[in-house]
Structures are given as structure tokens and as C-alpha cells.
Tab-separated table of C-alpha atoms in Angstrom:
chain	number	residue	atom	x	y	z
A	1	UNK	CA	-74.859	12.651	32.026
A	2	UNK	CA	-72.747	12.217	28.723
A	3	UNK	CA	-70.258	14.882	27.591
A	4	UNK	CA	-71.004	16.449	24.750
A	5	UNK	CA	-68.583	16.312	22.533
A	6	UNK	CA	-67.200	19.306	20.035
A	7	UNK	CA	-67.445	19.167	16.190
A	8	UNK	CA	-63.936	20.375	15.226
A	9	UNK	CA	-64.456	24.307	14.045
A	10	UNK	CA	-64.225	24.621	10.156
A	11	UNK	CA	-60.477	26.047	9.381
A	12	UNK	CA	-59.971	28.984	7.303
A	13	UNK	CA	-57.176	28.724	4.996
A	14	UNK	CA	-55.919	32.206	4.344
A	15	UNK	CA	-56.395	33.847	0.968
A	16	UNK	CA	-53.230	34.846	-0.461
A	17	UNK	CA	-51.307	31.468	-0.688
A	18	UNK	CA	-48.617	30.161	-3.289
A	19	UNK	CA	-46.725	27.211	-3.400
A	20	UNK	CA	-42.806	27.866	-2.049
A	21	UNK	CA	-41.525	28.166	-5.434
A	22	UNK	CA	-43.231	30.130	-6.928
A	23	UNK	CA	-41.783	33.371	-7.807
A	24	UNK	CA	-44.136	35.260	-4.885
A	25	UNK	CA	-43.311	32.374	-2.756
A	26	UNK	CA	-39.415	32.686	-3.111
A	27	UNK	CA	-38.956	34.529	0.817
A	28	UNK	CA	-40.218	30.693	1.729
A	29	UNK	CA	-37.848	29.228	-0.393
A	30	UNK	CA	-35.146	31.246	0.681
A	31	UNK	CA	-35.722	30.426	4.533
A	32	UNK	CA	-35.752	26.860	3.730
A	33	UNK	CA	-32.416	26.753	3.206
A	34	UNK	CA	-31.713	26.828	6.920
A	35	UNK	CA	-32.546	22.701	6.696
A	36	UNK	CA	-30.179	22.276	3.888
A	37	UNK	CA	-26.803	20.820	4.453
A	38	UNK	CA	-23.846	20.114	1.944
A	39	UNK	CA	-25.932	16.958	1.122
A	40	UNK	CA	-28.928	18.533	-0.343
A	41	UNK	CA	-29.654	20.906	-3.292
A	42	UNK	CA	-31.973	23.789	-3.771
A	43	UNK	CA	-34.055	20.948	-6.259
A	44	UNK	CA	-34.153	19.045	-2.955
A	45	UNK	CA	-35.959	21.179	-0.997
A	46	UNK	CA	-38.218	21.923	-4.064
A	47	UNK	CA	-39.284	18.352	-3.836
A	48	UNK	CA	-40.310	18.133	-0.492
A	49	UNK	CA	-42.207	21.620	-1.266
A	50	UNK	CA	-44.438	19.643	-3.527
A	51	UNK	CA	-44.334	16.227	-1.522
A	52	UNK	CA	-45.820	18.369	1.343
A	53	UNK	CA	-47.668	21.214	-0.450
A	54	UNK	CA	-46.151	23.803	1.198
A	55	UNK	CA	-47.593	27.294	0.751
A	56	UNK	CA	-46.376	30.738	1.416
A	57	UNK	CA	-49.082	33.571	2.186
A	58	UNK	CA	-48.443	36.872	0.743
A	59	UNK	CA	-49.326	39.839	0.670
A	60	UNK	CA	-52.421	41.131	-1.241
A	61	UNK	CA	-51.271	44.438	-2.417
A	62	UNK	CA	-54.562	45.863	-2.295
A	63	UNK	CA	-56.159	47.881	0.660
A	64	UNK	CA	-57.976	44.549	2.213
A	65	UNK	CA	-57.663	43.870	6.036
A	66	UNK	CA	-54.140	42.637	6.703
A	67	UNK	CA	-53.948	39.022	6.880
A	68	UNK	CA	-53.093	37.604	10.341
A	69	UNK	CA	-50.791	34.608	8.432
A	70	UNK	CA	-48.832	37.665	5.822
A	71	UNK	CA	-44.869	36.401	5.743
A	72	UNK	CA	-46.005	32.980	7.106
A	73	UNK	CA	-44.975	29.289	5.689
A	74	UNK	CA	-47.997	27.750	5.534
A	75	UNK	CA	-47.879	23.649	6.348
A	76	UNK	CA	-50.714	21.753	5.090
A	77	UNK	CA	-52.169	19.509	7.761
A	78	UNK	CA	-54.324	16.041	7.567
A	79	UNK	CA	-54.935	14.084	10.236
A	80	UNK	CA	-57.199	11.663	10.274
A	81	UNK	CA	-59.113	13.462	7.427
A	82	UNK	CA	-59.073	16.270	9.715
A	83	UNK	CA	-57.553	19.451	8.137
A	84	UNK	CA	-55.926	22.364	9.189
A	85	UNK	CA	-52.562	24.187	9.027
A	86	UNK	CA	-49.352	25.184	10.715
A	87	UNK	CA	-47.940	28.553	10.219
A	88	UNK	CA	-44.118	29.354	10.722
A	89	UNK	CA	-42.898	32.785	9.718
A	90	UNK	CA	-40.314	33.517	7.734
A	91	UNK	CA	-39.452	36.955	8.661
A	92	UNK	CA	-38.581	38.210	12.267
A	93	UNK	CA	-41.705	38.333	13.259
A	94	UNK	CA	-43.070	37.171	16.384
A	95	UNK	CA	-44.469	34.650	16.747
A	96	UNK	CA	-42.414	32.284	14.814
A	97	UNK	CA	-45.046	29.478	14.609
A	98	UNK	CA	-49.109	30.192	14.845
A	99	UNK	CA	-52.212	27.949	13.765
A	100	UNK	CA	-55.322	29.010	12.957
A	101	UNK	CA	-58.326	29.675	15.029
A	102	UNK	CA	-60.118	26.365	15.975
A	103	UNK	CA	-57.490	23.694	15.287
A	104	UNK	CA	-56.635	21.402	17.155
A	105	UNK	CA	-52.689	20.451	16.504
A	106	UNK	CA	-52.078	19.445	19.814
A	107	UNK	CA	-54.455	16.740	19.086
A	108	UNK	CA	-52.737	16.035	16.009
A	109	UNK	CA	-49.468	14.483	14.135
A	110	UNK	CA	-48.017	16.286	11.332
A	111	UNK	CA	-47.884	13.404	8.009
A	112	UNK	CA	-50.036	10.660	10.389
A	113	UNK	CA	-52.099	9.706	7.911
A	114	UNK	CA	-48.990	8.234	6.020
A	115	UNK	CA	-48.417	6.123	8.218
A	116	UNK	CA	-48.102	2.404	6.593
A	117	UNK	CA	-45.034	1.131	8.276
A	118	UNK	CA	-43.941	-0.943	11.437
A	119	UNK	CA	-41.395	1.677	12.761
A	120	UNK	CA	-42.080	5.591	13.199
A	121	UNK	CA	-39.671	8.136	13.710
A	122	UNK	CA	-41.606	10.988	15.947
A	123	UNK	CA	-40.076	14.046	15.904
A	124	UNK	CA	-41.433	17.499	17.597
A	125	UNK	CA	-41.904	19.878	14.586
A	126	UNK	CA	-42.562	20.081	10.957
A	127	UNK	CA	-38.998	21.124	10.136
A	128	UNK	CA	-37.211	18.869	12.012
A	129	UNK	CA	-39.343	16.271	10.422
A	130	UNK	CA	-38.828	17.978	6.968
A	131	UNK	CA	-34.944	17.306	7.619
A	132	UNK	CA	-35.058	13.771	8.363
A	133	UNK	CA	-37.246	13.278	4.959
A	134	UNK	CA	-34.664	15.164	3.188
A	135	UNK	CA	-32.479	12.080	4.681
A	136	UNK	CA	-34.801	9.716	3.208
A	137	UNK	CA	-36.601	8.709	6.629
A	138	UNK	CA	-40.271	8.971	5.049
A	139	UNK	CA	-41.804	6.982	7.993
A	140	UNK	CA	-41.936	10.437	9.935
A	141	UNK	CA	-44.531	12.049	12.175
A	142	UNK	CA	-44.479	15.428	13.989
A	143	UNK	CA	-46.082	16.149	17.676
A	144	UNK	CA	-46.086	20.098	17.167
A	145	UNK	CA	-43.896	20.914	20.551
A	146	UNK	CA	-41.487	19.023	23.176
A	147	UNK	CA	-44.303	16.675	24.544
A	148	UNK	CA	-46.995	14.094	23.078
A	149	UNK	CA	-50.202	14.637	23.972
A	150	UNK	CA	-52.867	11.912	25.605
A	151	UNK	CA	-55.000	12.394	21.966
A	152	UNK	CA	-51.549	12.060	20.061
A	153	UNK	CA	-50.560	8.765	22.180
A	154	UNK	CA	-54.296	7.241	21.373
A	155	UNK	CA	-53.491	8.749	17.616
A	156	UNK	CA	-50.390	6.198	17.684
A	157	UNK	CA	-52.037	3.234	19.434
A	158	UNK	CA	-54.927	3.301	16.466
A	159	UNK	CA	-51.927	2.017	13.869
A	160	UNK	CA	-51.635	-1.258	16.027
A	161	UNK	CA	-50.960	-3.409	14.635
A	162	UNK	CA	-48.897	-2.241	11.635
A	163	UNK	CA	-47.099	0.238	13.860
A	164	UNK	CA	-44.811	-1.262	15.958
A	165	UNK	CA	-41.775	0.465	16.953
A	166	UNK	CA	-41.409	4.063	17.528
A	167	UNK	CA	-38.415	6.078	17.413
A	168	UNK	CA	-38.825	9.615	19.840
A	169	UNK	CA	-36.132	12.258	17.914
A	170	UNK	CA	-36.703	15.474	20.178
A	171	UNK	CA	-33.993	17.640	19.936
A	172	UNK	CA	-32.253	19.379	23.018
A	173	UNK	CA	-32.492	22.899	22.701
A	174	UNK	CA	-35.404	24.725	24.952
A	175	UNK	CA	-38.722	25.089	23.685
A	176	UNK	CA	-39.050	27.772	20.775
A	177	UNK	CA	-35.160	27.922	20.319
A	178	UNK	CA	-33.453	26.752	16.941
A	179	UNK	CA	-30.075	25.218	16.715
């Protein structure tokens, strides 16, 4: 008997979004400055805001339901014509990263579908990879945690044969901890 296989649910975007520098967006901006370094400007990060069309959800000021990704960092995501989101807050909130209901990011690579080169760098999150970009390393790609999933490995084996090196960048600190 064959397995059925799932249609991917429809993702809701939420409603109150802004790009990151934008004056509602600015508590994005402002926690984006945790990937600068003495290298890189504000204007720097502001570029790889719009290279990535990052959004920050708001709130609504009105008397609406509260909205589940409020104070969140919203990270476009396309995989495979697939698309979805990543959520990482910028407050003290907990939890620091959540995706929407019905995706399927650990089936996905943050920035695959740029992929156009012989050699990937594959790093574990969207800010690490937002760093290395920052370096100019554009050839990046993002496994959303501290392992690569089966569907993520196939994901990889489907740029054969332009792909042909890959470079694994995972970081040292436990899972959910910044350094």
C-alpha cells in the first residue's frame, strides 16, 4: 500500500509586519546589532535587512487577539518554492525562536534556493548565517538547529552537480545558548 503523502499546510504570515528599518521596526534593528562587529556599520546590517527581507511584527494597537509572533524578527523563508518563516524574538521573551503552525523547517535550508555555487558554507541558524554574509560569504545555507536532517541531506544532494564541496560551520555552544 503507498503512503500517502502530505500537501505542506498553507503558512500564515502574521498581520502586523514591517521591514527592520522602519521606524516601527527599529526594536529589530536595534537587536541586530548583537552580529555587528568593529567591521560593520549600522548601513551594513540595513543591507542585509533588505537582501533578506527581514520583517519585524508589531503590535496592532487596537483591541484584536494578541498575535502569537508580537516582538518577533520575522525571517522570510523559500525553499524550494516552499514558503514559510522563522521567528526569533527580540525581547526576553521565551521562546527565543518559533515557526509557524504547519512548516516544515526541519525539512528545510534557510537561503537554499540561492544556491548556484560549487562550495556551501552550512551553518545552523539564520544569524549565524547572517554574520558570515556580513563577511561576504554569500554561498551560505542554514539547517535551523545543531543537526541536518535526512530531508535537508537529500535537499543538498539535489544541487549535484554544481554543488560540490560543503563547508559544516556549527558553532560550540549548547543548543539554544548564544555566545
Amino acid at each position: 500500500q503507498k503512503r500517502k503523502i502530505e500537501e505542506p499546510a498553507e503558512i500564515v504570515f502574521p498581520k502586523y509586519l514591517t521591514s527592520i528599518y522602519s521606524p516601527k521596526g527599529r526594536p529589530a534593528l536595534d537587536y541586530m546589532n548583537y552580529i555587528r562587529n568593529p567591521h560593520f556599520e549600522r548601513s551594513d546590517i540595513i543591507k542585509l535587512a533588505k537582501a533578506f527581507d527581514l520583517q519585524y511584527c508589531y503590535d496592532s494597537d487596537s483591541s484584536e487577539k494578541k498575535n502569537n509572533f508580537e516582538g518577533y524578527l520575522i525571517e522570510p523563508v523559500t525553499c524550494k518554492g516552499q514558503k514559510s518563516f522563522s521567528a526569533r524574538s527580540v525581547t526576553s521573551k521565551v521562546p527565543t525562536h518559533k515557526h509557524p503552525k504547519g512548516s516544515r523547517i526541519g525539512s528545510s535550508l534557510y537561503n537554499y534556493d540561492s544556491i548556484d555555487s560549487e562550495w556551501v558554507i552550512l551553518v545552523e541558524g539564520p544569524m549565524d548565517l547572517f554574520r558570515t554574509w556580513l563577511f561576504g560569504y554569500t554561498n551560505v545555507v542554514a539547517t535551523f538547529g545543531k543537526s541536518v536532517s535526512a530531508a535537508q541531506k537529500m535537499l543538498l544532494l539535489e544541487k549535484k552537480p554544481v554543488l560540490k564541496h560543503i563547508s559544516i560551520m556549527f558553532d560550540g555552544n549548547g543548543v539554544g545558548d548564544a555566545e
